[in-house]
Short mmCIF file of C-alpha atoms and ligand atoms in Angstrom, two decimals:
data_model
loop_
_atom_site.label_atom_id
_atom_site.label_comp_id
_atom_site.label_asym_id
_atom_site.label_seq_id
_atom_site.Cartn_x
_atom_site.Cartn_y
_atom_site.Cartn_z
CA UNK J 226 26.58 69.20 60.43
CA UNK J 227 29.53 71.62 60.68
CA UNK J 228 33.12 70.04 61.85
CA UNK J 229 33.07 71.38 65.40
CA UNK J 230 36.21 72.35 67.37
CA UNK J 231 36.61 70.89 70.88
CA UNK J 232 39.70 71.96 73.16
CA UNK J 233 40.23 70.20 76.17
CA UNK J 234 41.77 71.97 79.06
CA UNK J 235 44.16 70.57 81.30
CA UNK J 236 46.72 71.74 84.12
CA UNK J 237 47.09 71.82 87.45
CA UNK J 238 44.58 73.24 90.18
CA UNK J 239 44.70 77.14 89.58
CA UNK J 240 46.53 77.03 86.41
CA UNK J 241 44.17 79.27 84.89
CA UNK J 242 42.03 77.41 82.84
CA UNK J 243 38.62 78.83 84.04
CA UNK J 244 40.43 82.47 83.98
CA UNK J 245 41.60 81.82 79.88
CA UNK J 246 37.75 79.76 79.27
CA UNK J 247 36.39 83.29 79.93
CA UNK J 248 38.45 85.39 77.74
CA UNK J 249 37.78 82.90 74.88
CA UNK J 250 34.16 82.98 75.03
CA UNK J 251 34.07 87.00 75.55
CA UNK J 252 36.77 87.42 72.88
CA UNK J 253 35.99 85.03 70.63
CA UNK J 254 32.40 83.90 71.27
CA UNK J 255 33.03 80.29 71.76
CA UNK J 256 31.55 78.48 75.09
CA UNK J 257 32.96 76.30 78.02
CA UNK J 258 31.81 73.96 79.89
CA UNK J 259 33.19 73.41 83.47
CA UNK J 260 32.80 70.06 85.06
CA UNK J 261 34.49 71.75 88.23
CA UNK J 262 31.31 74.31 88.06
CA UNK J 263 28.63 72.04 87.21
CA UNK J 264 29.83 69.99 90.49
CA UNK J 265 29.42 73.23 92.51
CA UNK J 266 26.34 73.94 90.58
CA UNK J 267 24.58 70.31 91.72
CA UNK J 268 26.00 71.14 95.44
CA UNK J 269 24.33 74.34 95.51
CA UNK J 270 21.14 73.40 93.89
CA UNK J 271 20.92 70.13 96.44
CA UNK J 272 20.37 67.93 93.83
CA UNK J 273 20.93 64.09 94.51
CA UNK J 274 24.11 64.21 92.80
CA UNK J 275 25.08 67.32 94.53
CA UNK J 276 24.80 65.98 98.01
CA UNK J 277 26.59 62.99 97.27
CA UNK J 278 30.07 64.96 96.13
CA UNK J 279 29.53 67.58 98.14
CA UNK J 280 32.43 66.10 100.83
CA UNK J 281 34.49 65.28 97.60
CA UNK J 282 35.09 68.14 96.18
CA UNK J 283 35.67 70.00 99.65
CA UNK J 284 38.64 67.38 100.32
CA UNK J 285 40.25 67.60 97.09
CA UNK J 286 39.15 64.25 95.65
CA UNK J 287 38.46 63.15 92.49
CA UNK J 288 34.13 62.95 91.58
CA UNK J 289 33.33 59.13 89.87
CA UNK J 290 33.29 58.58 86.13
CA UNK J 291 29.48 58.10 86.72
CA UNK J 292 28.52 60.87 88.14
CA UNK J 293 30.43 63.04 85.88
CA UNK J 294 29.34 61.43 82.75
CA UNK J 295 25.70 61.97 84.53
CA UNK J 296 26.12 65.63 84.80
CA UNK J 297 28.05 66.30 81.28
CA UNK J 298 25.92 64.65 78.61
CA UNK J 299 22.94 66.91 78.34
CA UNK J 300 25.12 69.96 78.83
CA UNK J 301 27.41 68.67 76.13
CA UNK J 302 24.77 68.14 73.68
CA UNK J 303 23.53 71.99 74.15
CA UNK J 304 26.59 72.98 74.24
CA UNK J 305 26.86 71.31 70.70
CA UNK J 306 23.92 72.34 69.12
CA UNK J 307 24.36 75.97 69.89
CA UNK J 308 28.13 76.85 69.19
CA UNK J 309 31.29 75.85 66.92
CA UNK J 310 33.69 75.85 69.47
CA UNK J 311 33.51 74.07 72.87
CA UNK J 312 35.85 74.30 75.85
CA UNK J 313 35.94 71.43 77.92
CA UNK J 314 37.35 72.80 81.33
CA UNK J 315 38.77 69.70 83.48
CA UNK J 316 36.76 66.78 81.32
CA UNK J 317 38.26 64.30 80.54
CA UNK J 318 40.55 64.65 83.75
CA UNK J 319 41.75 60.85 84.00
CA UNK J 320 42.65 58.42 81.52
CA UNK J 321 39.17 56.52 82.25
CA UNK J 322 37.57 59.40 81.05
CA UNK J 323 38.87 59.38 78.00
CA UNK J 324 36.96 56.46 76.14
CA UNK J 325 33.97 58.34 78.30
CA UNK J 326 34.29 61.73 76.40
CA UNK J 327 34.88 59.64 72.81
CA UNK J 328 31.37 57.60 73.49
CA UNK J 329 29.72 60.75 74.16
CA UNK J 330 31.05 62.71 70.74
CA UNK J 331 29.95 59.80 68.70
CA UNK J 332 26.69 58.83 71.18
CA UNK J 333 25.84 62.87 69.48
CA UNK J 334 27.22 61.80 65.81
CA UNK J 335 29.48 64.91 66.12
CA UNK J 336 32.16 65.61 63.78
CA UNK J 337 34.94 67.37 65.82
CA UNK J 338 38.56 67.93 65.58
CA UNK J 339 40.00 67.81 68.83
CA UNK J 340 42.92 69.20 70.81
CA UNK J 341 44.07 68.54 74.12
CA UNK J 342 45.83 71.71 75.70
CA UNK J 343 47.77 71.27 78.61
CA UNK J 344 48.77 74.62 80.90
CA UNK J 345 51.68 73.99 82.59
CA UNK J 346 52.39 76.22 85.69
CA UNK J 347 54.84 74.67 88.92
CA UNK J 348 52.95 74.05 92.10
CA UNK J 349 54.03 76.96 94.07
CA UNK J 350 52.99 79.29 91.73
CA UNK J 351 49.47 77.67 91.85
CA UNK J 352 49.10 77.54 95.23
CA UNK J 353 49.63 81.40 95.82
CA UNK J 354 47.30 81.70 92.89
CA UNK J 355 44.35 79.64 94.95
CA UNK J 356 44.97 81.36 98.13
CA UNK J 357 44.49 84.82 96.44
CA UNK J 358 41.31 83.84 94.74
CA UNK J 359 37.80 84.79 94.80
CA UNK J 360 34.90 83.24 93.08
CA UNK J 361 31.34 84.69 92.38
CA UNK J 362 28.92 82.79 94.57
CA UNK J 363 26.02 82.86 91.66
CA UNK J 364 25.81 79.27 90.67
CA UNK J 365 25.17 80.43 87.08
CA UNK J 366 28.21 83.06 86.69
CA UNK J 367 31.14 81.42 88.87
CA UNK J 368 33.64 84.19 87.33
CA UNK J 369 37.16 84.57 89.14
CA UNK J 370 38.98 87.02 90.69
CA UNK J 371 42.18 87.60 92.46
CA UNK J 372 43.57 89.65 95.14
CA UNK J 373 47.10 88.39 94.43
CA UNK J 374 47.16 90.67 90.90
CA UNK J 375 45.83 94.14 90.19
CA UNK J 376 44.67 93.53 86.56
CA UNK J 377 42.54 90.60 87.95
CA UNK J 378 41.04 92.06 90.91
CA UNK J 379 36.95 92.74 90.98
CA UNK J 380 36.25 96.71 90.87
CA UNK J 381 34.33 96.39 94.06
CA UNK J 382 36.40 93.50 96.64
CA UNK J 383 33.34 92.04 97.47
CA UNK J 384 31.09 91.89 94.43
CA UNK J 385 31.01 90.28 91.41
CA UNK J 386 31.86 92.92 88.47
CA UNK J 387 28.99 90.80 85.90
CA UNK J 388 26.51 90.18 88.33
CA UNK J 389 27.35 92.04 91.56
CA UNK J 390 26.62 88.63 93.55
CA UNK J 391 28.58 88.26 96.33
CA UNK J 392 31.98 86.93 96.07
CA UNK J 393 33.84 84.48 98.21
CA UNK J 394 37.01 81.72 98.60
CA UNK J 395 36.11 78.26 97.22
CA UNK J 396 35.68 75.27 99.81
CA UNK J 397 38.12 73.44 98.27
CA UNK J 398 41.12 76.19 98.40
CA UNK J 399 42.75 75.41 101.63
CA UNK J 400 45.67 74.30 101.97
CA UNK J 401 44.73 70.74 102.73
CA UNK J 402 42.46 70.34 99.68
CA UNK J 403 44.68 72.35 97.16
CA UNK J 404 47.37 69.49 98.52
CA UNK J 405 45.19 66.89 98.16
CA UNK J 406 44.26 68.51 94.03
CA UNK J 407 47.92 68.40 93.40
CA UNK J 408 48.16 65.27 94.09
CA UNK J 409 45.44 63.69 92.25
CA UNK J 410 46.52 65.55 89.26
CA UNK J 411 50.36 64.78 89.52
CA UNK J 412 49.42 61.34 90.03
CA UNK J 413 46.71 61.02 86.87
CA UNK J 414 48.35 63.75 84.22
CA UNK J 415 50.83 61.87 82.56
CA UNK J 416 48.54 58.65 82.46
CA UNK J 417 45.66 61.05 80.63
CA UNK J 418 48.19 62.49 78.23
CA UNK J 419 48.88 59.25 77.14
CA UNK J 420 45.37 58.16 76.78
CA UNK J 421 44.77 61.15 74.30
CA UNK J 422 47.93 60.33 72.39
CA UNK J 423 46.92 56.92 72.03
CA UNK J 424 43.50 58.06 70.29
CA UNK J 425 45.65 60.36 68.04
CA UNK J 426 44.89 63.48 69.85
CA UNK J 427 47.05 66.66 69.57
CA UNK J 428 48.80 67.76 72.64
CA UNK J 429 49.52 71.47 72.94
CA UNK J 430 51.37 72.62 76.10
CA UNK J 431 51.04 76.24 77.18
CA UNK J 432 53.42 78.39 79.59
CA UNK J 433 51.24 79.74 81.93
CA UNK J 434 52.91 80.76 84.47
CA UNK J 435 53.59 84.05 83.40
CA UNK J 436 50.56 87.18 83.48
CA UNK J 437 47.37 86.43 81.80
CA UNK J 438 47.49 88.22 78.67
CA UNK J 439 50.77 86.73 78.24
CA UNK J 440 48.96 83.02 78.44
CA UNK J 441 46.16 84.44 76.49
CA UNK J 442 48.35 85.59 73.63
CA UNK J 443 50.76 82.26 73.87
CA UNK J 444 47.51 80.00 73.86
CA UNK J 445 45.72 82.24 70.76
CA UNK J 446 49.57 82.00 69.00
CA UNK J 447 49.83 77.87 69.47
CA UNK J 448 46.26 77.37 68.57
CA UNK J 449 47.33 79.36 64.88
CA UNK J 450 50.23 77.01 64.24
CA UNK J 451 47.87 74.12 64.68
P1 LIG I 778 37.72 72.38 89.22
O1 LIG I 778 36.85 73.66 89.25
O2 LIG I 778 38.17 71.99 87.46
O3 LIG I 778 39.16 73.04 89.68
P2 LIG I 778 40.88 72.31 89.29
O4 LIG I 778 40.72 71.75 88.06
O5 LIG I 778 41.19 72.19 90.80
O6 LIG I 778 40.75 73.87 88.66
P3 LIG I 778 40.48 75.63 89.26
O7 LIG I 778 39.13 75.69 88.70
O8 LIG I 778 40.99 75.71 90.46
O9 LIG I 778 41.44 76.10 88.43
P4 LIG I 778 41.89 77.10 87.14
O10 LIG I 778 42.80 76.51 86.79
O11 LIG I 778 40.49 76.95 86.66
O12 LIG I 778 42.21 78.38 87.59
P5 LIG I 778 41.76 79.62 87.50
O13 LIG I 778 41.49 80.37 86.09
O14 LIG I 778 40.50 79.65 88.25
O15 LIG I 778 37.51 70.95 90.01
C1 LIG I 778 36.80 70.84 91.21
C2 LIG I 778 36.72 69.70 91.37
O16 LIG I 778 35.99 69.51 90.83
C3 LIG I 778 37.73 68.54 91.59
O17 LIG I 778 38.53 68.57 92.32
C4 LIG I 778 36.88 67.43 91.52
O18 LIG I 778 36.96 67.23 92.28
C5 LIG I 778 35.81 67.71 90.76
N1 LIG I 778 35.95 67.55 89.66
C6 LIG I 778 36.10 68.54 88.21
N2 LIG I 778 35.75 67.78 87.19
C7 LIG I 778 36.01 66.61 87.07
C8 LIG I 778 36.07 65.03 86.30
N3 LIG I 778 36.41 65.34 85.32
N4 LIG I 778 36.15 63.89 86.97
C9 LIG I 778 36.49 64.32 88.20
N5 LIG I 778 36.37 65.22 89.52
C10 LIG I 778 36.01 66.26 88.80
O19 LIG I 778 42.80 80.56 88.11
C11 LIG I 778 42.99 80.71 89.17
C12 LIG I 778 43.12 81.81 90.49
O20 LIG I 778 44.56 82.20 89.34
C13 LIG I 778 42.01 83.07 90.23
O21 LIG I 778 42.39 83.79 91.13
C14 LIG I 778 42.76 83.66 88.73
O22 LIG I 778 42.53 85.36 88.93
C15 LIG I 778 44.38 83.41 88.75
N6 LIG I 778 45.22 83.47 88.02
C16 LIG I 778 44.79 83.10 86.36
N7 LIG I 778 45.70 83.18 85.72
C17 LIG I 778 46.60 83.85 86.25
C18 LIG I 778 47.89 84.57 85.55
N8 LIG I 778 47.93 84.05 84.45
N9 LIG I 778 48.71 84.82 86.35
C19 LIG I 778 48.03 85.21 87.70
N10 LIG I 778 46.48 84.66 88.42
C20 LIG I 778 46.17 83.79 87.24
#
């Protein structure tokens, strides 16, 4: 089996992890697996897991490691069977999930080069971004747009450019849930980076406060230097 490349995306809510992931998929032919998207898919499908996590997600709290692990295992295997480079957007999200990640990788018998990419943006910027976000309601698409930025607007205000499904605000994009998510991130991010560093994973920091094309270029440059 070829050596796989894995980019682990972390950053506060609204940092642009999903947006940069989509650009990498479109421009580089990589694939991305977002645990947030997976959670929302379970909720829309009304699975047992979805019923357990609906309220947790809406309130901006974290889902248990056990449920994340149950959701991600099969998806991870499929992604690695079909792609050389995989982005994991939002997983691992706390230090206890770092061991979980490595257990899954060794369970799949993968030889992988792993880098942690931390997208860094001040809280006031992400608050503005999240209040302006529109997301595709199709559980298999979940494309993201912004009414706060001309280059990120959908072509038609209420429809997804990609699949034409209706666009909506995410249930956890209200102020109180955003505050919980930011608090959660603030409390867990240092320990998460430390847990990765302890495993010898390279940590790359990207200033994600500028325009989206600039963030993408910065990411590309930093990956080339690795
Ligand atoms: P998840 O979906 O991962 O949410 P998040 O981490 O809060 O991140 P977001 O998706 O909100 O933001 P993003 O960084 O992807 O930004 P985006 O590109 O959309 O997780 C949701 C929930 O699921 C969690 O709260 C938790 O409950 C649960 N969960 C998920 N993973 C878990 C795990 N491993 N363990 C436990 N629980 C887990 O961009 C945001 C907006 O800004 C968009 O409108 C976009 O168009 C715009 N934008 C993007 N970049 C720019 C830019 N450079 N300039 C201007 N606007 C921009």
